[in-house]
Coordinates of C-alpha atoms in Angstrom, one line a residue:
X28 CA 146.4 89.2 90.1
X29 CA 142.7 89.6 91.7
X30 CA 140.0 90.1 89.4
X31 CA 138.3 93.7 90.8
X32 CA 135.0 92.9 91.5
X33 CA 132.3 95.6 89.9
X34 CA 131.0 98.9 91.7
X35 CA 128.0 97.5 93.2
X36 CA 129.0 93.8 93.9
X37 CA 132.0 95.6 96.2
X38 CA 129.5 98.1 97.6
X39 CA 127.2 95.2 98.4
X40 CA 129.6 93.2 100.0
X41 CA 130.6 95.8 101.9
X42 CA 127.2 96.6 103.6
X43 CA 126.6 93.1 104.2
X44 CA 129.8 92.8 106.4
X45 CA 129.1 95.9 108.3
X46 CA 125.8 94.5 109.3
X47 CA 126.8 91.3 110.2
X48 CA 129.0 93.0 112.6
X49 CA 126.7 92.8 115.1
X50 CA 125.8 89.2 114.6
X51 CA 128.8 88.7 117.0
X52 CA 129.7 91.8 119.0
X53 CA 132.6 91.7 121.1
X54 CA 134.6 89.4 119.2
X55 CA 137.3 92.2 120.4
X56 CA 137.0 91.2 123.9
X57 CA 136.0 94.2 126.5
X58 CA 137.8 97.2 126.3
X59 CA 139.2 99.0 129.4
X60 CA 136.9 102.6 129.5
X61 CA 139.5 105.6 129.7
X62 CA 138.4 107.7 132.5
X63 CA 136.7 110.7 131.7
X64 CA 139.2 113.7 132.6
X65 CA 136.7 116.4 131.4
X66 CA 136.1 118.8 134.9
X67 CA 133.5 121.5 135.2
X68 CA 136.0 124.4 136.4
X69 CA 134.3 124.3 139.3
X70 CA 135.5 120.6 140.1
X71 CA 139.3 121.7 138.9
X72 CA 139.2 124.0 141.5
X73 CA 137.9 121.7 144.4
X74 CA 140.6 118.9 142.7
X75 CA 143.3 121.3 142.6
X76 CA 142.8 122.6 146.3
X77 CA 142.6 118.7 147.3
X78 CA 146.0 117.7 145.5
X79 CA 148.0 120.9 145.7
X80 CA 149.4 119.9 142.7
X81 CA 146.9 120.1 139.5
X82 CA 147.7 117.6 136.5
X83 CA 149.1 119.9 133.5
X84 CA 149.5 117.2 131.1
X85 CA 148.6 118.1 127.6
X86 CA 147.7 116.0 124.6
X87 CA 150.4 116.7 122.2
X88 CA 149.4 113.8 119.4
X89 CA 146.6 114.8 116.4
X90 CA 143.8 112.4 115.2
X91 CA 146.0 110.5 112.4
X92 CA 148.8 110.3 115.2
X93 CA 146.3 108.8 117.6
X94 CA 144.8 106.3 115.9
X95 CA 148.0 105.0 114.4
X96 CA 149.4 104.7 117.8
X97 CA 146.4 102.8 119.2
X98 CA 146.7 99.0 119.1
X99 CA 142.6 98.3 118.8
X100 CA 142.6 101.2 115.8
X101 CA 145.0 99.2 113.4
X102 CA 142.9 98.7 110.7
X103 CA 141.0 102.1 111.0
X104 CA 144.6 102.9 110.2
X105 CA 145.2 101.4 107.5
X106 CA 141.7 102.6 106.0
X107 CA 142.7 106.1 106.2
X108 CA 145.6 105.7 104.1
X109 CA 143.8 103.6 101.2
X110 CA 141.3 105.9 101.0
X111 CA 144.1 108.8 101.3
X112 CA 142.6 110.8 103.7
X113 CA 144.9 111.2 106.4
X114 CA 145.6 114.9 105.3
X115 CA 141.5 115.1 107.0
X116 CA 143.2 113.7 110.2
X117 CA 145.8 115.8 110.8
X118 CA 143.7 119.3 110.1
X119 CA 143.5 121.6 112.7
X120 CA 140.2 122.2 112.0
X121 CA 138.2 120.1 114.8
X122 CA 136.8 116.9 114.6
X123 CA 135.6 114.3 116.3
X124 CA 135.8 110.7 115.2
X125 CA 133.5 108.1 115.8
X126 CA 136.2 104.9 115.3
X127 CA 134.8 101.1 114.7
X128 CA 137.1 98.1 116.4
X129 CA 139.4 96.4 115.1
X130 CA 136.7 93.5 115.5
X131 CA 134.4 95.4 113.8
X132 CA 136.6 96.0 110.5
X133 CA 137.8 92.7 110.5
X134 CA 135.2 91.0 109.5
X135 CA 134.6 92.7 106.3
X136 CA 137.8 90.7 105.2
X137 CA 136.5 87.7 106.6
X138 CA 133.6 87.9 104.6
X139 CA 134.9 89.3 101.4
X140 CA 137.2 86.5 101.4
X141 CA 141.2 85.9 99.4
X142 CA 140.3 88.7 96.7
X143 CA 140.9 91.3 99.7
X144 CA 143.0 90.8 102.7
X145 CA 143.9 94.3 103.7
X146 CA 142.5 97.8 102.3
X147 CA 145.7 97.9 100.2
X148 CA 143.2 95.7 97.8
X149 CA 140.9 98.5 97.5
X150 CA 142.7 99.9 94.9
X151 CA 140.7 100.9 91.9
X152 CA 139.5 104.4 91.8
X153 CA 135.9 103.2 92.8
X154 CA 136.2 101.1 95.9
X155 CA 138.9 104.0 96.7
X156 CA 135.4 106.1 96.9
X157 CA 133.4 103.2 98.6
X158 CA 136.2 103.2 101.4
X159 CA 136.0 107.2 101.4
X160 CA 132.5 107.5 101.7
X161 CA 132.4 105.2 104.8
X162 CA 135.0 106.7 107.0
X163 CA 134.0 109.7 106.4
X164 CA 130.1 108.9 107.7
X165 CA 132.4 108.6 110.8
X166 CA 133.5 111.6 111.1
X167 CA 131.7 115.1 112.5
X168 CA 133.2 118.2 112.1
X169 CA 133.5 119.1 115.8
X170 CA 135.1 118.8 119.0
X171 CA 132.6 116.4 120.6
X172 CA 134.0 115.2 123.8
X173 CA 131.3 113.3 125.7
X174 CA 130.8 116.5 128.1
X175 CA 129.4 118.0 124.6
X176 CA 127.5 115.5 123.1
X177 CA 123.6 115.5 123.3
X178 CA 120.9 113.4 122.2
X179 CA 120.1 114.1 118.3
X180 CA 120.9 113.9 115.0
X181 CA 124.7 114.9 113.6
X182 CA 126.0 115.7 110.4
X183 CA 129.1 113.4 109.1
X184 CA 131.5 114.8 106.4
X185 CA 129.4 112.6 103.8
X186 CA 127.6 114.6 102.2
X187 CA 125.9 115.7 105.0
X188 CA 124.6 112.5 105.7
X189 CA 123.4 112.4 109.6
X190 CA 123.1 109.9 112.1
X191 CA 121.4 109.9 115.2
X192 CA 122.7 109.5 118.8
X193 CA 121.4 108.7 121.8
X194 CA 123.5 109.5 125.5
X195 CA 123.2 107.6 128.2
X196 CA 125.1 108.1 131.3
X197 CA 128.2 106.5 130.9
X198 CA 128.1 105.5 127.0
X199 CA 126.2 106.3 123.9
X200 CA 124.3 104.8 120.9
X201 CA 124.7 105.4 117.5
X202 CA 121.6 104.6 114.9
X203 CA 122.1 105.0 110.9
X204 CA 120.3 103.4 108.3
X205 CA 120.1 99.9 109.6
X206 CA 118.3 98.5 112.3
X207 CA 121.1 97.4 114.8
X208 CA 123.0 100.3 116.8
X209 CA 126.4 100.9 117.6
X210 CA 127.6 100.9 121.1
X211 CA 130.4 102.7 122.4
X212 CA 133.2 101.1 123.8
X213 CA 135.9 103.7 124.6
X214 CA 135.1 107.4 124.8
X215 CA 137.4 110.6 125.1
X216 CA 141.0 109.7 123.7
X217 CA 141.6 113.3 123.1
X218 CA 143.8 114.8 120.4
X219 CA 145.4 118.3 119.4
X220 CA 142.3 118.5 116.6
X221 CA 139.6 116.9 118.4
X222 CA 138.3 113.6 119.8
X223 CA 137.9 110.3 119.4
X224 CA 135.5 107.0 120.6
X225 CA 136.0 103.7 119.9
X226 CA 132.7 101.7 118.4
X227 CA 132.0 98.5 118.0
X228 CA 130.3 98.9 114.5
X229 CA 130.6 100.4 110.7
X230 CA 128.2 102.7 110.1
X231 CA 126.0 102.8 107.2
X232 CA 124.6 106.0 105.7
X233 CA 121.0 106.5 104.5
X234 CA 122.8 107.7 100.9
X235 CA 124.5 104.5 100.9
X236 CA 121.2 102.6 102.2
X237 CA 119.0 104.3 99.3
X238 CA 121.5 103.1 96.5
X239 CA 121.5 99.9 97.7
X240 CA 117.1 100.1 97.9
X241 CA 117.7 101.1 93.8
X242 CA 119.4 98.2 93.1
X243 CA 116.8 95.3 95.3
X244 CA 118.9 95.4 98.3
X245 CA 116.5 95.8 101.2
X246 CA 119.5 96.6 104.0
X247 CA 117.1 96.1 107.0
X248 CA 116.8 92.9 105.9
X249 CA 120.3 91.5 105.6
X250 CA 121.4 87.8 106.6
X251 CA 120.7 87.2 109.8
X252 CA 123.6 85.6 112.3
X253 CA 122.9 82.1 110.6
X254 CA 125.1 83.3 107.9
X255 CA 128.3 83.2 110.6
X256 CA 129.0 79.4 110.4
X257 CA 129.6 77.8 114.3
X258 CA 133.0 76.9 114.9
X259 CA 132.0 72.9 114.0
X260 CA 130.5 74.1 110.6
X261 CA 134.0 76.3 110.0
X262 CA 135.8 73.1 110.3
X263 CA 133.6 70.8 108.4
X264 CA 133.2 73.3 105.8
X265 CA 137.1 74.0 105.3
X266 CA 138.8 71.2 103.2
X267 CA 142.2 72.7 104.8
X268 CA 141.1 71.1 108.2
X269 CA 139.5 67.6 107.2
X270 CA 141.6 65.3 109.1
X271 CA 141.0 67.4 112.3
X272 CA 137.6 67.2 111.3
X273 CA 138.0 63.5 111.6
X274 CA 140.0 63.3 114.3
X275 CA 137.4 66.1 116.4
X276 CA 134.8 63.4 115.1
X277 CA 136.6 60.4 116.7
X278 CA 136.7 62.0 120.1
X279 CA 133.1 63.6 120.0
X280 CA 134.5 67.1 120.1
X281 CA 133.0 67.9 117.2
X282 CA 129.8 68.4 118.5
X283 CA 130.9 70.3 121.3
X284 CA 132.2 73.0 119.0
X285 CA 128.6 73.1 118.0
X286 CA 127.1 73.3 121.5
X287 CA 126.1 77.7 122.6
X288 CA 130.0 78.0 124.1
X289 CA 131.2 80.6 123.5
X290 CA 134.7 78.7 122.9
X291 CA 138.1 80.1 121.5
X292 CA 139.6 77.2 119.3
X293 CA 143.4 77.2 118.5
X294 CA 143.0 75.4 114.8
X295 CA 146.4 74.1 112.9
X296 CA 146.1 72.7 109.6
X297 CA 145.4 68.9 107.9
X298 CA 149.7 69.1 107.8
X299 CA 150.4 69.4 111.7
X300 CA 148.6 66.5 112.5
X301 CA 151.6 64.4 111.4
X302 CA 153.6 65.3 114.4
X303 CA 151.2 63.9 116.8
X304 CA 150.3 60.5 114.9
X305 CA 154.4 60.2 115.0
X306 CA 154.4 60.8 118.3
X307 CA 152.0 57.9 118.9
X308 CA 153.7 55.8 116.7
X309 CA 150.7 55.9 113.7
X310 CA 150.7 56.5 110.6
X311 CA 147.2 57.6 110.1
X312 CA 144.0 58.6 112.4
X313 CA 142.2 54.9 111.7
X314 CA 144.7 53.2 114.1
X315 CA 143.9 55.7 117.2
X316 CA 141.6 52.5 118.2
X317 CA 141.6 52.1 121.2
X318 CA 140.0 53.7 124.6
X319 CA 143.5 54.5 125.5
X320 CA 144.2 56.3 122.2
X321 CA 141.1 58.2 121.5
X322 CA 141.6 59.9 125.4
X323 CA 145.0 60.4 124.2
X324 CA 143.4 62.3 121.0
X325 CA 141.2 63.8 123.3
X326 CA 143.5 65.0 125.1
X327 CA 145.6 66.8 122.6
X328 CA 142.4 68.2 120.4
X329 CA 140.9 69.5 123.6
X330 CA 144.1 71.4 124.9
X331 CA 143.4 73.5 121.8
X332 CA 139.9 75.0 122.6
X333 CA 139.8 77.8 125.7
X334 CA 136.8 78.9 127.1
X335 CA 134.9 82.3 126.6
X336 CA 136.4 84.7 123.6
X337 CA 140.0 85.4 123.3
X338 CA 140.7 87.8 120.5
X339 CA 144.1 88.8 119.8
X340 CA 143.9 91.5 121.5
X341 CA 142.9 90.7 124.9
X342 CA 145.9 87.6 124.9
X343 CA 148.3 89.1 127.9
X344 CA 151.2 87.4 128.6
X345 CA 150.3 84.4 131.1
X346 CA 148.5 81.2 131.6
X347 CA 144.5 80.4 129.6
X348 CA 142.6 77.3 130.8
X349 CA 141.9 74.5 128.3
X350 CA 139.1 72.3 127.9
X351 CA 141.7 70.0 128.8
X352 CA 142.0 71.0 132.2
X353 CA 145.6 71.7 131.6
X354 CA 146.8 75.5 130.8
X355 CA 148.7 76.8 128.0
X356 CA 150.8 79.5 128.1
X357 CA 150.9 82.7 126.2
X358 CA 153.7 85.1 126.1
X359 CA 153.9 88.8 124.8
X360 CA 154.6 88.4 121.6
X361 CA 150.8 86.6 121.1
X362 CA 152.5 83.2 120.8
X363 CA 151.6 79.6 122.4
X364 CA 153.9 77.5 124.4
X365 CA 153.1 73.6 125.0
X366 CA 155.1 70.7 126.5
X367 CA 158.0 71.2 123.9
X368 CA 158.8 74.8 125.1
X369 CA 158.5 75.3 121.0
X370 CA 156.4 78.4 119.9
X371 CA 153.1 78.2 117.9
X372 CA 152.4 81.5 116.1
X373 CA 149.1 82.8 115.1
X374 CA 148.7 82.9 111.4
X375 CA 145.3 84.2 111.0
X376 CA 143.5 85.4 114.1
X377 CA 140.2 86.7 115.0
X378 CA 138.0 84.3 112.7
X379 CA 134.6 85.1 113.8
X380 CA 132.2 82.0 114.7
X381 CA 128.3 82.0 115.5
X382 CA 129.9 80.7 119.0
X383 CA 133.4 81.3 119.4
X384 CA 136.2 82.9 117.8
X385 CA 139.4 81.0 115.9
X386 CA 142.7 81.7 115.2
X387 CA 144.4 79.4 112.9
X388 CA 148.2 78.5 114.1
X389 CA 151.1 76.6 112.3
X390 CA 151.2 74.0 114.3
X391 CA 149.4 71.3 116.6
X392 CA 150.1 72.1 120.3
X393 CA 151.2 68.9 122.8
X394 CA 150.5 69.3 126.6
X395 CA 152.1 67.4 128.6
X396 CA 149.6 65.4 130.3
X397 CA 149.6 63.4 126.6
X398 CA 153.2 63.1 127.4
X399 CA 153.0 61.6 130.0
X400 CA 150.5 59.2 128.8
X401 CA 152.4 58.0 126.1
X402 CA 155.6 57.9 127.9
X403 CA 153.3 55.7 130.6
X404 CA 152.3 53.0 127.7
X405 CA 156.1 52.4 125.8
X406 CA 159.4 50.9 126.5
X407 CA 160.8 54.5 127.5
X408 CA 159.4 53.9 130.5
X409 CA 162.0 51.5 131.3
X410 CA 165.0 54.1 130.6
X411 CA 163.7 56.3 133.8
X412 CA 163.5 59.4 131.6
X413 CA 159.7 60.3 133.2
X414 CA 162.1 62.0 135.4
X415 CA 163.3 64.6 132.5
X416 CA 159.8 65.6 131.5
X417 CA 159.3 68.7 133.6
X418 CA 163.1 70.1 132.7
X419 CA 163.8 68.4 129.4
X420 CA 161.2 68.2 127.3
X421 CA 162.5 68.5 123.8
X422 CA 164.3 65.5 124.4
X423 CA 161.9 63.2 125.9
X424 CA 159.6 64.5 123.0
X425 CA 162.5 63.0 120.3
X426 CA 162.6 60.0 122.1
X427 CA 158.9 59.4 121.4
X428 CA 159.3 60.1 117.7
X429 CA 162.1 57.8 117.2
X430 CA 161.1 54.8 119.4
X431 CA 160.7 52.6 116.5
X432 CA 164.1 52.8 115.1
X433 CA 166.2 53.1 118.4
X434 CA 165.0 49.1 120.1
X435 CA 168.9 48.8 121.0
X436 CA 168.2 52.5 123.1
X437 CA 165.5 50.9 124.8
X438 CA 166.9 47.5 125.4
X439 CA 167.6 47.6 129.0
X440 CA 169.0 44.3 129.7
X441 CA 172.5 45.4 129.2
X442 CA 174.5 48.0 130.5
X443 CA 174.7 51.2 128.8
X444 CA 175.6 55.0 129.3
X445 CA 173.4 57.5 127.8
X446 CA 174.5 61.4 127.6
X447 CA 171.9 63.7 127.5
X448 CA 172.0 66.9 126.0
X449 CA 170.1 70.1 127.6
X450 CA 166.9 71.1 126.2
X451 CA 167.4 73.9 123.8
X452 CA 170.7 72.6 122.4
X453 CA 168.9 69.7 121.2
X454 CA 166.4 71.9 119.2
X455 CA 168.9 74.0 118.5
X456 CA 171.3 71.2 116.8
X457 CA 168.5 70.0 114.8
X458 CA 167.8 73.4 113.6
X459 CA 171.3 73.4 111.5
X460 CA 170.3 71.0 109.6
X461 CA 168.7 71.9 106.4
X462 CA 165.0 70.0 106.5
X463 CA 164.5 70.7 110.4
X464 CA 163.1 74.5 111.0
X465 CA 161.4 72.6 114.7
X466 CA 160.6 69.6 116.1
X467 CA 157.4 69.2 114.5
X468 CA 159.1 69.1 111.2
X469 CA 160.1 65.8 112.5
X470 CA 157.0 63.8 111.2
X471 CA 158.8 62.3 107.8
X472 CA 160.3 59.0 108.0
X473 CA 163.3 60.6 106.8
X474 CA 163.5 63.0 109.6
X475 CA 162.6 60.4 112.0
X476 CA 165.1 57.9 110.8
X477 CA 168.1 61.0 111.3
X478 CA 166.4 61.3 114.7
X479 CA 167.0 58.3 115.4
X480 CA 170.5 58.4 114.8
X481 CA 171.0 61.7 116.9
X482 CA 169.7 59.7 119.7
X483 CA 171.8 56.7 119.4
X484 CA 175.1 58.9 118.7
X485 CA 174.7 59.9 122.3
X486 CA 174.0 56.3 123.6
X487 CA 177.0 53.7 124.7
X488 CA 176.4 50.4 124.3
X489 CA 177.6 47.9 126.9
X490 CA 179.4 49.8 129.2
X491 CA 178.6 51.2 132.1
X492 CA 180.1 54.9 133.0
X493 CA 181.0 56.9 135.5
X494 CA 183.0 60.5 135.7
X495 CA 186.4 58.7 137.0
X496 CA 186.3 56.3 133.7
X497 CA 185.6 59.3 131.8
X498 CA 189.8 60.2 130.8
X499 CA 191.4 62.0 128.6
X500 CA 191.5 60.8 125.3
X501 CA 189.4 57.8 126.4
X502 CA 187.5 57.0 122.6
X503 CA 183.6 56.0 123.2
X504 CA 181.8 53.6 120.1
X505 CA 178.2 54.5 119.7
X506 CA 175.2 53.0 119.5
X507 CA 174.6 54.6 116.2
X508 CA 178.6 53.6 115.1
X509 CA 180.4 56.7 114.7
X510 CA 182.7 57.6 117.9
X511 CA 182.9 60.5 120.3
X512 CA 186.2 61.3 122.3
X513 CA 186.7 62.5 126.1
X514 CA 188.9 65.6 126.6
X515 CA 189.2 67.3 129.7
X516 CA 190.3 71.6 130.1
X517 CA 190.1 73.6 132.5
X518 CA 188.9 70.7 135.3
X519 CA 185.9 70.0 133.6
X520 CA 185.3 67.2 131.1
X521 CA 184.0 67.6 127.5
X522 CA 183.1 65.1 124.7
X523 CA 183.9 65.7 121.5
X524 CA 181.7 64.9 118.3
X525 CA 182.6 63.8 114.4
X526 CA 182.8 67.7 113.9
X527 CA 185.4 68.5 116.7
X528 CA 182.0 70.5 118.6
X529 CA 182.6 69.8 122.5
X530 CA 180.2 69.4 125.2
X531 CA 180.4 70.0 128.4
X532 CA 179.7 66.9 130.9
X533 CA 177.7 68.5 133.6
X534 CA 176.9 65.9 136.1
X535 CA 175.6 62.0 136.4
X536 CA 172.0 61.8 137.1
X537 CA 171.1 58.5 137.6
X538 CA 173.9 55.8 138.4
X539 CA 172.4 52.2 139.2
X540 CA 173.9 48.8 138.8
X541 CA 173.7 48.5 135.1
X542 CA 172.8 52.3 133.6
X543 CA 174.2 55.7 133.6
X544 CA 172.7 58.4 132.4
X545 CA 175.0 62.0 132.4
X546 CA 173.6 65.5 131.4
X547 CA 175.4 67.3 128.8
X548 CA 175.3 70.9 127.7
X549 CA 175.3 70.5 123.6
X550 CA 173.8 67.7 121.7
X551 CA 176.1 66.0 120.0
X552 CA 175.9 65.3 115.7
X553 CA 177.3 62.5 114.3
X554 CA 177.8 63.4 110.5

């Protein structure tokens, strides 16, 4: 249980995150402008003699409907019904709302840091009343499309506290009691009650400003954009990502996230580096000591950091540019894909820097170009699998992770049959079992050593295969020591685990003097 925090420390904390909303505007990304579809009649009638056929559509949502419908209004949302005043929302009596960004609410959580993650936390019957007093300085009681609006001074449903606004041609201003303006951002979304435009600021009344003035708190004063740390002060100030820190250090990144940008970093935690020092066969960041290592780091650190500001909102399904030079892909569900064709999901996004913006994600992201480096410098190379990197990822990835404990695998002085299973089975195999939720939970030496023996169940030692000596009933020893058995149904060929689970033999890929190597459509388990 939070401890509440007083009347005025809340109300305090409160106005200093609404005016440091402008110490980085636009954290939201640009926002598409919604044509204005407010005629003189005189135009309807031209337009309706030009297109025969005049547009009848009708808005048939109110206010609360509106904004809970609208992506970039979320939290605006979920304002209204903390401070209960939805019922306001869905009056009939007009009403014209003057709406602040997601961007712009979303840093007074930032700021006011764990004790409040949502307005669910304003709970208490006073910070219910701080909450209610803001919103409703955004709120006129009229129907103030932008074809109504003048330059002056409006009255907001608190307590007749006024603001002033100044039209220009294709936007407005808004001035209240501090000294930085709010700009408009969308105009007209019309509803059954009235109308609404998206801002990209909270708005601070002068009854709010003067209590604060009673209390020392000078609000045209506040702290100035200094207080935002840069993305390289987040890191170094946030125990949570030290050994990034370190590692951001070792390839001279770290200063870059301190250079003007602006830059959009993807940041996992102290925990996810694990997977990549597995992958590079160390067990801690001191041993990355080489030229060839740290550009390998390098790599990997700067295929997390985009270019320009990417706030949640603005990710569309497709491809963003790394500093790595390689892209990383984004799908429609807000989630990044690397090399291992394995999500990572945002946990917290839309951290505001003094450069940039962060979202922290559960989990270190691997392009392939750091594949391909490592695959380059070990004895996989040997094995021909660089030619499974484009279409199977997963397992050339588990390879990596268990290339210490598989040196039989790699031995390629003998003959030897290796069975390859497709790339999702092999995620999706690992996934039964109970300490694997994804390959990068595949950082322990425990997981790494079970790994290993998925890899070797699907290696055979000393022979040399080919589909004719593949025959029913034919029993296979494994590398790892447990058998797998040949059936065939149906004209097709199968192999059959420890657990009775078949697999379909697809087709031989590579067949030289001493190696085969067949695809197969399951992984196989050997226990």
């Amino acid at each position: 249980m939070r401890t509440l925090p007083t009347y005025f420390k809340s109300l305090i904390l409160i106005i200093i995150i609404s005016i440091c909303t402008n110490c980085k505007k636009g954290d939201d990304g640009p926002i598409t402008e919604q044509e204005d579809t407010t005629q003189s009649s005189e135009e309807n009638t031209d337009q309706e003699e030009a297109n025969d056929e005049p547009d009848n559509e009708t808005t048939t949502v109110n206010l609360q409907e509106l904004i809970a419908n609208t992506e970039e209004l979320e939290l605006l949302n979920e304002a209204f019904t903390a401070a209960n005043l939805n019922d306001v929302l869905k009056d009939e009596n007009p009403l014209t709302v003057f709406a602040p960004s997601n961007g712009a609410i979303q840093l007074l959580f930032d700021f006011l840091g764990e004790s409040y993650t949502s307005f669910s936390d304003f709970d208490s019957s006073v910070e219910k009343l701080i909450l209610q007093d803001i919103i409703k300085y955004h709120m006129v009681a009229e129907n103030l499309p932008t074809t109504s609006l003048v330059s002056g001074d409006y009255n907001t449903l608190q307590n007749d506290q006024t603001f002033l606004l100044a039209l220009d041609t294709e936007s407005f201003t808004i001035t209240d009691a501090t000294t930085t303006a709010a700009n408009s951002t969308t105009m007209d979304l019309d509803a059954t009650n009235g109308t609404l435009h998206i801002i990209d600021k909270i708005l601070i009344s002068q009854e709010t400003a003067d209590l604060l003035a009673d209390i020392g708190i000078d609000i045209n004063n506040p702290p100035n954009g200094e207080a935002i740390p840069t993305l390289k002060e987040f890191i170094i100030q946030n125990e949570s990502f030290s050994v990034l820190k370190e590692a951001l250090e070792l390839t001279n990144l770290l200063d870059t996230l301190g250079e003007e940008g602006p830059f959009t970093i993807l940041l996992p935690t102290n925990n996810s580096i694990g997977f990549l020092l597995s992958l590079a066969g160390n067990n801690e960041l001191l041993e990355f000591d080489t030229t060839e290592e740290i550009d390998l780091l390098k790599t990997v650190l700067s295929y997390h950091i985009l270019n320009g500001i990417h706030p949640v909102n603005s990710l569309d399904a497709g491809q963003l540019e790394t500093l790595s030079g390689e892209n990383i892909t984004v799908n429609s569900t807000k989630q990044f894909f690397d090399f291992t064709g394995e999500p990572a999901r945002i946990t917290t996004p839309d951290i505001p820097a003094r450069n940039g913006i962060i979202h922290l994600i559960d989990r270190i992201l691997i392009p392939e170009q750091a594949i391909l480096q490592l695959v380059e410098n070990s004895a996989i190379n040997d094995l021909g699998i660089m030619d499974y990197i484009g279409e199977n990822p997963a397992f050339v990835t588990a390879i990596l992770l268990a290339q210490d404990h598989i040196d039989q695998l790699l031995n390629t002085n003998r003959p030897f049959t290796l069975f390859i299973p497709e790339h999702t089975s092999l995620i999706n195999r690992l996934k039964q079992l109970p300490t694997i939720n994804s390959l990068q939970d595949l950082n322990s030496p425990e997981n790494i050593m079970l790994l290993a023996d998925v890899i070797s169940y699907h290696q055979i030692p000393n022979q040399k295969l080919n589909m004719e000596s593949l025959v029913e009933g034919l029993e296979l020893t494994t590398q790892q020591g447990n058998t797998i058995k040949v059936t065939e149904q149906g004209g097709h060929k199968f192999l059959v685990d420890v657990h009775n689970h078949t697999s379909k033999i697809l087709n031989i890929d590579l067949d030289t003097t001493d190696t085969s190597i067949f695809s197969i459509e399951t992984a196989l388990m050997p226990y």
